[in-house]
Structures are given as C-alpha cells and as structure tokens.
Tab-separated table of C-alpha atoms and ligand atoms in Angstrom:
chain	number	residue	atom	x	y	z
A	3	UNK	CA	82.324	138.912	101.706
A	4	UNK	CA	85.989	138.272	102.314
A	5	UNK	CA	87.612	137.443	98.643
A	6	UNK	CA	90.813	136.834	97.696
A	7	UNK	CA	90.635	138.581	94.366
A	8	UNK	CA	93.453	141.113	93.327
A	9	UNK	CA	93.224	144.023	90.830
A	10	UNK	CA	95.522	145.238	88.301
A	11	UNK	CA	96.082	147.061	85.249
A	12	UNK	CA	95.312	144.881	82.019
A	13	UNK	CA	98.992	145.407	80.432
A	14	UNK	CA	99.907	149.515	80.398
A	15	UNK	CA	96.552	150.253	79.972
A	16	UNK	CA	94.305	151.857	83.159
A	17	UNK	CA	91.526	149.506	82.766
A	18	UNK	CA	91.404	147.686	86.249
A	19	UNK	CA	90.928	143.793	86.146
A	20	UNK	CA	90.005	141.410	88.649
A	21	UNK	CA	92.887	138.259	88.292
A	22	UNK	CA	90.073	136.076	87.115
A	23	UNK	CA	87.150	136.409	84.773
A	24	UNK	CA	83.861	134.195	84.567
A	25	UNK	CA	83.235	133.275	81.306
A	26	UNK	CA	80.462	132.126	79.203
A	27	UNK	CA	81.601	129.871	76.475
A	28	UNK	CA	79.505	125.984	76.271
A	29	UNK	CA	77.946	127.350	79.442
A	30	UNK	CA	75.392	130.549	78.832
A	31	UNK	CA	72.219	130.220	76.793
A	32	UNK	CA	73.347	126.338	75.775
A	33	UNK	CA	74.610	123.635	79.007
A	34	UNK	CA	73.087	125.379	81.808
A	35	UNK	CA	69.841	127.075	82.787
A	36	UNK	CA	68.968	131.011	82.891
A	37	UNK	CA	69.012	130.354	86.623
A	38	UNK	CA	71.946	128.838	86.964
A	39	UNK	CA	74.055	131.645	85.214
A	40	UNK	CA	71.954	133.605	87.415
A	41	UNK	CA	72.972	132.301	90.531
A	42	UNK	CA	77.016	132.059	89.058
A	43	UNK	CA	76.962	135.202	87.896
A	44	UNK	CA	75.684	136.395	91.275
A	45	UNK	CA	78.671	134.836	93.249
A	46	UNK	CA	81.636	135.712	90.348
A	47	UNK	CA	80.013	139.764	91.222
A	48	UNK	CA	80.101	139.045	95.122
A	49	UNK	CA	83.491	137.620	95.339
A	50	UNK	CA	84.967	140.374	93.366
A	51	UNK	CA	85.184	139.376	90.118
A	52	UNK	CA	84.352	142.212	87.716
A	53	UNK	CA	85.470	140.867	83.950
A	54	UNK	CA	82.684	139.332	82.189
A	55	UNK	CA	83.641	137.479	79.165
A	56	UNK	CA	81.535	136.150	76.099
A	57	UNK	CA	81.160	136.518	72.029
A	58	UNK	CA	78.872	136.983	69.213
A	59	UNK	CA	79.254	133.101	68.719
A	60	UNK	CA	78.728	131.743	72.097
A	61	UNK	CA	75.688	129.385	71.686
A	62	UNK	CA	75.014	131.752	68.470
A	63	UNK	CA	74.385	134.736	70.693
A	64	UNK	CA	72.105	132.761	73.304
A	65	UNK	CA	74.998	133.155	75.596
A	66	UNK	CA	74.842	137.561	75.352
A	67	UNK	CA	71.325	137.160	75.447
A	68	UNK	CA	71.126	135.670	79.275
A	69	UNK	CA	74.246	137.453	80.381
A	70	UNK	CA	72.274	141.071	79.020
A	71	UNK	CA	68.772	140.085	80.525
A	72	UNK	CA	70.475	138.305	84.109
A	73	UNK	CA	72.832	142.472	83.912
A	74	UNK	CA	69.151	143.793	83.270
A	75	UNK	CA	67.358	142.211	86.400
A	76	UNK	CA	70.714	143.212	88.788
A	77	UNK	CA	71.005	146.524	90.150
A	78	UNK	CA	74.520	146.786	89.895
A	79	UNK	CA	76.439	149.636	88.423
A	80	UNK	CA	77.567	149.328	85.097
A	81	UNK	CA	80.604	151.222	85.915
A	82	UNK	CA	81.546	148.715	88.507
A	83	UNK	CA	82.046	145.571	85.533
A	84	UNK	CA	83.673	144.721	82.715
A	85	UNK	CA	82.291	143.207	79.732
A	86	UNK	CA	84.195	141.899	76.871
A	87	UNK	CA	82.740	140.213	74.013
A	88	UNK	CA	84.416	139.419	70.335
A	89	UNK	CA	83.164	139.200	67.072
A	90	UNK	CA	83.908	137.119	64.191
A	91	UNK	CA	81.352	134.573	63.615
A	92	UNK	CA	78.034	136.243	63.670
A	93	UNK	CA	75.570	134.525	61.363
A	94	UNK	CA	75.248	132.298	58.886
A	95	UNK	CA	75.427	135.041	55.973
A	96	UNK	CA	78.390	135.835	53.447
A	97	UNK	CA	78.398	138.949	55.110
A	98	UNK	CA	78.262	138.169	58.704
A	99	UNK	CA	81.167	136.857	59.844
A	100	UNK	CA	85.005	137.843	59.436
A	101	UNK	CA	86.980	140.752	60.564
A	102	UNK	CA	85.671	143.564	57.210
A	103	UNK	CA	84.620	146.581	58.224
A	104	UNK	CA	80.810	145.819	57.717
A	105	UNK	CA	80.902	143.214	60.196
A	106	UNK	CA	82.720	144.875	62.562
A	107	UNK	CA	79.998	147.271	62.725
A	108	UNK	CA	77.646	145.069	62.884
A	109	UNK	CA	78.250	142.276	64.700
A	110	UNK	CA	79.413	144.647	67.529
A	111	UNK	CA	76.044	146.653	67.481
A	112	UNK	CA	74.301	143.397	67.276
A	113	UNK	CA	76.022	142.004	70.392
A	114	UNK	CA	74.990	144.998	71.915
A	115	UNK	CA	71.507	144.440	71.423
A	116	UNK	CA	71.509	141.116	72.754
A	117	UNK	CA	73.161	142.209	75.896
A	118	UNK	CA	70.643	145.275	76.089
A	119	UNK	CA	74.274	147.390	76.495
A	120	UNK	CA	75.064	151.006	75.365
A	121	UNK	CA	78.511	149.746	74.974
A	122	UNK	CA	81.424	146.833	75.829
A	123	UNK	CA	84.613	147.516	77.887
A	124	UNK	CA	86.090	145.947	75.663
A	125	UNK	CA	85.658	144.167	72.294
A	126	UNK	CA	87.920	141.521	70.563
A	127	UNK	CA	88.765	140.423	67.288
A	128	UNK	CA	87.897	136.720	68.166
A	129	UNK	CA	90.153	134.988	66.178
A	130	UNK	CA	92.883	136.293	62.828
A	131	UNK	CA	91.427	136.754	59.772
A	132	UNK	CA	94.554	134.822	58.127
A	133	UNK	CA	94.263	131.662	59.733
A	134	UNK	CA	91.956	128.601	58.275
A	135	UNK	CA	88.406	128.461	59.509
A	136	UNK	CA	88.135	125.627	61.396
A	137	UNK	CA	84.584	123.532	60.677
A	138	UNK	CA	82.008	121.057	61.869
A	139	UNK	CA	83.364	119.039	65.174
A	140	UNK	CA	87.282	120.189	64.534
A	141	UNK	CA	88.937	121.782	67.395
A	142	UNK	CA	87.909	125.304	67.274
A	143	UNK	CA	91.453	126.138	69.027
A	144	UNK	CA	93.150	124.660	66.129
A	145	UNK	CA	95.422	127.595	64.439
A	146	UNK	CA	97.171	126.269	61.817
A	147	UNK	CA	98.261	129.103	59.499
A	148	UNK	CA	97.008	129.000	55.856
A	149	UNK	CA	99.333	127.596	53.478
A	150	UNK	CA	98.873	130.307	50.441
A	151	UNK	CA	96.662	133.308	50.112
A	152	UNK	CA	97.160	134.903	53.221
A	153	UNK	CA	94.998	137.628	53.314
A	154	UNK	CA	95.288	139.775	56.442
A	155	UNK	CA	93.741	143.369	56.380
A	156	UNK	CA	95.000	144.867	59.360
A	157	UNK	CA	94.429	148.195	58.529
A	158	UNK	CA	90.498	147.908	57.930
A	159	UNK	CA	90.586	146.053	60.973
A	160	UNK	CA	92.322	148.957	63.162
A	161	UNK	CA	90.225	151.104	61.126
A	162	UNK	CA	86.923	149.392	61.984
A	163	UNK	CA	87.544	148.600	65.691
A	164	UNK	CA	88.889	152.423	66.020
A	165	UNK	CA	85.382	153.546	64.511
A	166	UNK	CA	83.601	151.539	66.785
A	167	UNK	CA	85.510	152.687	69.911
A	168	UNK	CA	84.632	156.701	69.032
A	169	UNK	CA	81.349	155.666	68.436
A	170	UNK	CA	81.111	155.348	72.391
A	171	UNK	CA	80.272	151.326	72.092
A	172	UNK	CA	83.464	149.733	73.381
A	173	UNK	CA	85.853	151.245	74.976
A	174	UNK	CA	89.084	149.545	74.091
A	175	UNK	CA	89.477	146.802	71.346
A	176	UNK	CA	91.336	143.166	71.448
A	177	UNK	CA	92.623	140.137	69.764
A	178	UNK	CA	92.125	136.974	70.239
A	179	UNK	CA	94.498	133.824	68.846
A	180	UNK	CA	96.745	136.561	66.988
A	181	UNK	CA	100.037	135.820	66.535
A	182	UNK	CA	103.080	138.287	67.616
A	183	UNK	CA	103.472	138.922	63.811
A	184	UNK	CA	99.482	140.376	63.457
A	185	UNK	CA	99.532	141.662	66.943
A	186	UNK	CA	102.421	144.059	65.832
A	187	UNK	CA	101.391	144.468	62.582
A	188	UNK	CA	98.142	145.741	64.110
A	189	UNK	CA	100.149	148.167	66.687
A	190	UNK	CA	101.898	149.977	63.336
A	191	UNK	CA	98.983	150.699	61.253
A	192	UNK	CA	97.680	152.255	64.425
A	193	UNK	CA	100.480	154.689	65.075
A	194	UNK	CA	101.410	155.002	61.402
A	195	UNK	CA	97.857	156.414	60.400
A	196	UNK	CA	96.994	157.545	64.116
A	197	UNK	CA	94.491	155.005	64.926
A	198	UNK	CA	93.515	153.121	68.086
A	199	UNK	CA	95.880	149.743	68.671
A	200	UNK	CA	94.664	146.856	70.509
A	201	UNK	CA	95.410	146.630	74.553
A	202	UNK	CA	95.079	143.129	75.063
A	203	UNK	CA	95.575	139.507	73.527
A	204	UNK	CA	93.313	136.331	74.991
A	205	UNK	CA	95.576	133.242	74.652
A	206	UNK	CA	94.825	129.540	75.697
A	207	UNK	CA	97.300	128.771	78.647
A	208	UNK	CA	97.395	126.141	81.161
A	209	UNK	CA	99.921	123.418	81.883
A	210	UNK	CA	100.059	121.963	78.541
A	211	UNK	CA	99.371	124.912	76.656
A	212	UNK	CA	101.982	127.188	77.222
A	213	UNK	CA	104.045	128.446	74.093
A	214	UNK	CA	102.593	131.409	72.779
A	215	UNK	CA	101.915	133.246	76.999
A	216	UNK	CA	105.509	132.620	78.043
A	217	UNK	CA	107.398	133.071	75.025
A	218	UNK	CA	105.771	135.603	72.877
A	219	UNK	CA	103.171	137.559	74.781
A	220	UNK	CA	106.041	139.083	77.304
A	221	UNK	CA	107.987	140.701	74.705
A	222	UNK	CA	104.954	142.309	73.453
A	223	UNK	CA	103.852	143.494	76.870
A	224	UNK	CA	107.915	144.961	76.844
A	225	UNK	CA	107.493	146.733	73.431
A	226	UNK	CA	103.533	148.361	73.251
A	227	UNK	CA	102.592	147.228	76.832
A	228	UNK	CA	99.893	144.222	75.734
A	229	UNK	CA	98.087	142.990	78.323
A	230	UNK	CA	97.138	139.445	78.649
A	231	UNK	CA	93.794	137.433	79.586
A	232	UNK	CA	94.254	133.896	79.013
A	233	UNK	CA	91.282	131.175	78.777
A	234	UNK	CA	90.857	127.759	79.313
A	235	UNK	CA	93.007	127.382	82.458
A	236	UNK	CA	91.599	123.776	83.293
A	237	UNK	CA	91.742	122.612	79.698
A	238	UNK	CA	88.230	122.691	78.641
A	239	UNK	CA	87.577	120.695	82.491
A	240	UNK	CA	90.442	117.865	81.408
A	241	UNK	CA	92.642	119.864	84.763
A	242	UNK	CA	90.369	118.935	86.848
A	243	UNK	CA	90.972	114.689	86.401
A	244	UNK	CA	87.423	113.864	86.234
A	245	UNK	CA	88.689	112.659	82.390
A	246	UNK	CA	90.557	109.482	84.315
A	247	UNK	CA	88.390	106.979	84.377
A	248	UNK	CA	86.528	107.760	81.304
A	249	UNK	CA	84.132	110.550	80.305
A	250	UNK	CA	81.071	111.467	82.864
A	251	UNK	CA	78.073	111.742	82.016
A	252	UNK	CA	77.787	115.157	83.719
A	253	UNK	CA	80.727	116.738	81.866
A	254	UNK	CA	81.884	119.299	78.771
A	255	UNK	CA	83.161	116.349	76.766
A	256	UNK	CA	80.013	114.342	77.245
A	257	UNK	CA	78.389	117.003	75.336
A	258	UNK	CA	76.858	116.381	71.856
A	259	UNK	CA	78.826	119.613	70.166
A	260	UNK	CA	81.699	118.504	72.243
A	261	UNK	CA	82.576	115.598	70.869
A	262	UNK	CA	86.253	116.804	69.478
A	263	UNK	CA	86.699	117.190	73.117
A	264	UNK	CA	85.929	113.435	73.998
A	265	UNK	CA	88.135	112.284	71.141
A	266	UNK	CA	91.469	114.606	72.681
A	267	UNK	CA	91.022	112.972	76.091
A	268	UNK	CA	90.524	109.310	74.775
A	269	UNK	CA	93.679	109.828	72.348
A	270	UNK	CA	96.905	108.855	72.442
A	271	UNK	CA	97.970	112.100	73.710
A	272	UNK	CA	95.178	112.582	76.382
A	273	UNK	CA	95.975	109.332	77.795
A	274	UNK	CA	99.840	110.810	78.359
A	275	UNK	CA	98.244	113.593	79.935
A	276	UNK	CA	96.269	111.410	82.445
A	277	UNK	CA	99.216	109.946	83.765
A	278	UNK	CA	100.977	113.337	84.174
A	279	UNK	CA	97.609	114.608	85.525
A	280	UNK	CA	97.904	111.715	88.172
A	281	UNK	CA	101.649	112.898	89.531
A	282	UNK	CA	100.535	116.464	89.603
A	283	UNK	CA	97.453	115.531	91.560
A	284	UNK	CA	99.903	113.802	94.581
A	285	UNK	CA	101.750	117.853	94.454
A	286	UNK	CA	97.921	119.376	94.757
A	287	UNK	CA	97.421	116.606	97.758
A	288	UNK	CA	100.333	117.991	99.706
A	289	UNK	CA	99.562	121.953	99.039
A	290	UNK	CA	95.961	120.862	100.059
A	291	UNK	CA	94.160	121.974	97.084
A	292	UNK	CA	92.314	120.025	94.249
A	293	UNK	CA	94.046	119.206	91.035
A	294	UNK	CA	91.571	121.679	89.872
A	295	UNK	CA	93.377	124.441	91.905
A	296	UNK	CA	96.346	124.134	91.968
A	297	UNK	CA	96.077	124.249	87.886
A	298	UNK	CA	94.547	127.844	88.181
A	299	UNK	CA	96.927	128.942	90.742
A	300	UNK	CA	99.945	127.915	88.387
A	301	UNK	CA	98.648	130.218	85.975
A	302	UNK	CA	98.143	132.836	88.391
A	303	UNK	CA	101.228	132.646	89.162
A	304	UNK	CA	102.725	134.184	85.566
A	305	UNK	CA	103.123	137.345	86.644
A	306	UNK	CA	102.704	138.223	82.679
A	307	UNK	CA	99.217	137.404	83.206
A	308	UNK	CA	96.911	139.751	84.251
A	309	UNK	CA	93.862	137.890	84.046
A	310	UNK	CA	93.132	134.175	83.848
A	311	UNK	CA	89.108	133.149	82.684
A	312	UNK	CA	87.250	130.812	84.429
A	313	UNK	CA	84.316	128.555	83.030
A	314	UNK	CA	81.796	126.589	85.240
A	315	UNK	CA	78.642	124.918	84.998
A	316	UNK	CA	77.634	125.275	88.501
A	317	UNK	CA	78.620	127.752	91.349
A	318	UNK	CA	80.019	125.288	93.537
A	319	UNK	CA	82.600	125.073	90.736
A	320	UNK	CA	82.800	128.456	91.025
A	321	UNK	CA	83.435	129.104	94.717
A	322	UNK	CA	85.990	126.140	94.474
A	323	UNK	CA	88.015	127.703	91.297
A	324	UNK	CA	87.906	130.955	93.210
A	325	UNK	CA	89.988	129.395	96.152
A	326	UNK	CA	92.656	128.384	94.157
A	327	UNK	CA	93.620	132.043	94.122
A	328	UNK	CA	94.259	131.333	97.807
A	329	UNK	CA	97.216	128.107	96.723
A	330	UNK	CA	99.074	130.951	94.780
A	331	UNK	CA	100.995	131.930	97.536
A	332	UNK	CA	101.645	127.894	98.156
A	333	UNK	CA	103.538	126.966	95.048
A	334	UNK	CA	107.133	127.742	96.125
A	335	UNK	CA	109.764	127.195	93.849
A	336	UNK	CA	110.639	124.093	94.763
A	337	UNK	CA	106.884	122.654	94.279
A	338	UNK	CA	107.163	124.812	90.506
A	339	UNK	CA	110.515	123.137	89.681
A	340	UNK	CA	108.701	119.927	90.823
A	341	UNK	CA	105.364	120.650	88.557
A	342	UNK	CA	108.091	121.656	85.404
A	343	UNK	CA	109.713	118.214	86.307
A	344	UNK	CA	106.253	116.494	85.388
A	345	UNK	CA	105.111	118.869	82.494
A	346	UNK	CA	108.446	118.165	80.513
A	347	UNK	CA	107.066	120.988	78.422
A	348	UNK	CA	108.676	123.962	79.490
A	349	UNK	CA	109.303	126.074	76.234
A	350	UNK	CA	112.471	127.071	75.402
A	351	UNK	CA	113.848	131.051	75.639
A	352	UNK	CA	110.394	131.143	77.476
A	353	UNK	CA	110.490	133.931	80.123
A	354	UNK	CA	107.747	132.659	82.735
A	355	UNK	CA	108.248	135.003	85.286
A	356	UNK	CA	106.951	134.319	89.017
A	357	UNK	CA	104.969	136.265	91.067
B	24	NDP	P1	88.182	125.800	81.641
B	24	NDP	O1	89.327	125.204	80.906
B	24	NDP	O2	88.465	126.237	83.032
B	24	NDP	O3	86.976	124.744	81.596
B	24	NDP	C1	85.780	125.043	82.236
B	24	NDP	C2	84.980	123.784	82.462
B	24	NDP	O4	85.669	122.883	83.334
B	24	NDP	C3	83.672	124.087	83.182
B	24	NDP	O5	82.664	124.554	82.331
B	24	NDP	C4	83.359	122.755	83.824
B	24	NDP	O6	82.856	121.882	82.807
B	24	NDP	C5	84.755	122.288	84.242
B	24	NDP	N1	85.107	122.755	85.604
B	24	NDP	C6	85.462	124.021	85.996
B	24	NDP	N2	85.725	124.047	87.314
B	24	NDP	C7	85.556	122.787	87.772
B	24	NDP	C8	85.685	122.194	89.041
B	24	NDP	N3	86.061	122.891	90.104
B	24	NDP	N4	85.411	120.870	89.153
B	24	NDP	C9	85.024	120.130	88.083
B	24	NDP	N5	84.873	120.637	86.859
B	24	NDP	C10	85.145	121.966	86.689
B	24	NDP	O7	87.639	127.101	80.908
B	24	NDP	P2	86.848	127.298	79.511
B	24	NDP	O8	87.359	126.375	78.483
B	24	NDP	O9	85.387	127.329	79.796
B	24	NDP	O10	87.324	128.766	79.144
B	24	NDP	C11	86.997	129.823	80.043
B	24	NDP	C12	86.462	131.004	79.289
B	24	NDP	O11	87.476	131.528	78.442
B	24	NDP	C13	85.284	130.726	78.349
B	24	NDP	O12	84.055	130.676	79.025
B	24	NDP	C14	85.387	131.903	77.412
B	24	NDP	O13	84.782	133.040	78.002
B	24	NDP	C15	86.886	132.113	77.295
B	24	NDP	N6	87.424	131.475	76.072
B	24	NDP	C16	87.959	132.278	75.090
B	24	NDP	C17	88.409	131.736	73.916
B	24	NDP	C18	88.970	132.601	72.864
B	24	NDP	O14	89.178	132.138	71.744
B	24	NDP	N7	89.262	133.852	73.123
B	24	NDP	C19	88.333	130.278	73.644
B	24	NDP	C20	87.820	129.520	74.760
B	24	NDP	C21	87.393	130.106	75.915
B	24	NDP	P3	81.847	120.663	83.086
B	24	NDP	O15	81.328	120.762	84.487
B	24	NDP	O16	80.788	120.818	82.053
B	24	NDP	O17	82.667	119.422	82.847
C-alpha cells in the first residue's frame, strides 16, 4: 500500500516513529466495538503507522485489554510496533494509583497482562505527581498546579521507571503533562545518581493549544534531546467543525462521560472558536483538504514534533486523518501566516519551527 507516512527518531533517541500514532483513549474497550478497533487497527498497521498508544486508565484497562487480544489474533512482528502505555490511575485502591514506586511496578506489570505483552516500548508517567487530581466530569487536561504542599518525588520516580526498564518490560520511560521544571528535574536525578532519564514528553497541541510544544518543549529537545508526541490534534473531534451546529448525536461530546466536553464547545469560549473554526475552514477549502486535515497537517508541520496521535471511532476517519499528512507539503508560508492571522494565539518567544 502506498502511504505517506515518514519515520524519524523520537527526539535524540534511536527509537524510530511513524509521524502519527493511533490512539486508544474514549475509543478501545468503551465507544466502539472489538471489531471496529479491529478493523482500525488493521489499516493504522497497513498504512505504516507503527506507534500504538494507550494507558492503564483508558476505559479502566478495557482499552489494553482489546488492543492485547486484537496484537494476539495478528501475526505481525512485535519488533515491527511500538506500544506505549502510561500509568497513573490504576484502580480504585489507596495503593493503586500515583507515581510511588509500588505502583510503578505494578500498574506497569498489570498493563502488561492485559495486553498479553512481555514488555512496552515505551511507558509514561501519565500525568505529574504535583499537580491536583482532577475529579468526576472536570476536564481531565486541566493542570493547574497545587497551591501548597507540592510534593514531587522525582527521584523514586526515576528510580522506579529505571527498575522497570532493566527488568526487560519497557524499554524506554516517558512523561506525560510534565512541566519543563519536572521534566528537568527528572533528567538530573538521572545523571546525578546514574539512572535512566525520560526520552519523551506527550503534550496536548493543536491550534488552540499551543504554549507548552512551541515554547518549552524545544529548549528541552536543545538541552537533553526530548522528544515529543503530542495528542489531541483535532481537539477531542471540536477540529473537525462537526461542533457548529450543535452536538451530534454520533460524536465524543455526545457521550455520557463526555459531558465536560459538551459544556467547552457550548461555552463562551467554544462558541469563539466556532467562528475561527469557520475562517480556517474557507483556507482548508482552497488547499483542498477538510478542516479536519488541514488541522493535523499544521501540527505536522512543527518540525519539533516528532509524532502527532490520532484518535478515531471508525476507519474511514482513519484513512481520511491519514491524508492530511499528504496537505503538509500544501501549507506554504503564506497560507501559515494566514492560519496565525485567524488563531491570534501565537505564543510569544515561541520558536515554532517549519518543516
Ligand atoms: P483527537 O483530538 O484527534 O480527537 C479524536 C476524535 O475526533 C475521534 O475519536 C473522533 O471522535 C473525532 N474524529 C477524528 N477524525 C475525524 C474525522 N476525520 N472526521 C470526524 N471526526 C473525527 O484525538 P484524541 O483526543 O482522541 O487524542 C488522540 C490520542 O492521544 C488518544 O487516543 C490517546 O492515545 C492520546 N492522548 C494522550 C493524553 C495524555 O494525557 N498523554 C490525553 C489525551 C489523549 P467522534 O467520532 O467520536 O466524534
């Protein structure tokens, strides 16, 4: 099958990444069926992709347990895929959730039983253990930072993940949400006490999420050569401007457990983004690409990002998402000074650099 999807290194390490990932989040083991994933996880492997991404917490670890037994019934190679999962919020317990050493441990080897895997490429810290846990319906993006009692144990964190990794059942280890601050703080206690630092950092980035991938994620690649995988590129499906006349039945934010979803499009704020949504789709009109695509190419087009994850709940999603790696080549600078024109959000000192 001809594909248009390119390989490189994930930040200065050698691990070989497709430039987009399928992901599992909402989707596996909860919104769609067993044959379904089946048949998406069959195309994402066809076209190239080879970066399978899901967590301990993903439809509390229904979403492992299809991707494991749909890797089971395949006859591919495991050498020839990636899989990254991340732990954090295992189960219900005192004791099984967090970043301690004990869960760790166990939440990793857990994951690994669901997915019926000797071991992860790589495994991530899924979110910092100093920042509030967020509850219920809130936004699980939301990362405001605690206002006292920080409490951030980095070095039985490197310590943990390093265990894990010579135990032969991940092969690298990274973060996910961390700020700069952690990330390096992580990096030190690894080369002060000769332990195993994190290779890569999955941020949220898309066109009105952009902060944290263009301003501090670059100088971190510079310094210990982090690599980046960002998620989210459509915002949760709001990219795609099915969200403009109201939410369809069909759809993430029509979900039950995504209600926090339904409530950002029909604020304020996601009624702003609607209209901007609305000038961008006239740009996507003349490249002649969906709104849809032309969002995923604009974040392929960071060349500080090595990875971008996809989610879909059907393969014709899919195959369309995967052709937006085709529009890359179409957003000139003109048509990016003409999307930056719309966003009115580029971030300041921000060093988006263009492939
Ligand atoms: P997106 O922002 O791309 O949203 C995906 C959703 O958008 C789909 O499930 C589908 O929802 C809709 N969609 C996708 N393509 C199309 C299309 N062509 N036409 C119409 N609708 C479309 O990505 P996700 O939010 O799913 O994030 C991607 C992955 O990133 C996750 O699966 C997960 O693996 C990872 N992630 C990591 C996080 C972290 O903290 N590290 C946090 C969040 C995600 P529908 O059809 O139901 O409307």
């Amino acid at each position: 099958m001809s594909t248009p999807i390119q390989y490189q290194n994930l930040g200065k390490s050698g691990l070989r990444v497709s430039n987009v990932a399928l992901g599992t989040w909402i989707t596996f083991g909860s919104q769609i069926t067993e044959e379904m994933a089946e048949e998406i996880l069959t195309l994402a492997y066809e076209s190239g992709i080879n970066v399978f991404d899901t967590a301990e917490v993903y439809a509390a670890g229904k979403a492992e347990i299809v991707l494991g037994k749909i890797l089971k019934r395949k006859t591919w190679r495991r050498s020839s895929y990636i899989i990254t999962t991340k732990i954090y919020w295992g189960g219900k317990a005192e004791t099984e959730k967090g970043l301690n050493r004990k869960h760790i441990i166990e939440g990793l080897r857990s994951s690994l039983d669901r997915l019926q895997l000797d071991y992860v490429d790589i495994v991530f810290a899924n979110k910092s253990d100093s920042l509030i846990p967020t509850e219920g319906k809130a936004d699980p993006f939301s990362t405001t930072s605690a206002a006292s009692g920080r409490i951030f144990r980095v070095e039985e964190i490197v310590r943990a993940f390093t265990y894990v990794i010579n135990q032969g059942w991940a092969m690298y280890w990274g973060t996910s949400r961390w700020s700069a601050t952690e990330i390096m703080e992580a990096y030190s206690v690894a080369r002060q006490f000769n332990l195993i630092p994190p290779i890569v950092e999955q941020s949220e980035y898309n066109f009105f999420q952009r902060e944290k991938v263009e301003c501090q994620l670059p100088e971190l690649y510079h310094k210990i050569g982090l690599g980046t995988m960002t998620w989210s590129p459509l915002a949760c499906g709001i990219l795609t401007g099915k969200y403009e006349d109201g939410i369809p039945v069909h759809s993430r934010a029509a979900l039950k457990h995504c209600s926090w979803l339904k409530e950002k499009i029909l604020s304020e704020d996601g009624k702003r983004q609607q209209q901007k949504l609305r000038e961008l789709a006239l740009i996507a009109g003349r490249l002649k690409c969906s709104l849809a695509q032309l969002a995923i190419a604009w974040c392929l087009k960071n060349e500080n990002v090595q990875c971008v994850v996809l989610g879909v709940s059907n393969s014709d999603q899919l195959y369309q998402d995967i052709q937006a790696l085709k529009v890359v080549a179409r957003i000139s600078s003109s048509i990016t000074l003409q999307i930056e024109k719309i966003l009115g959000n580029a971030p300041i000192n921000g060093s988006r650099i263009e492939k």
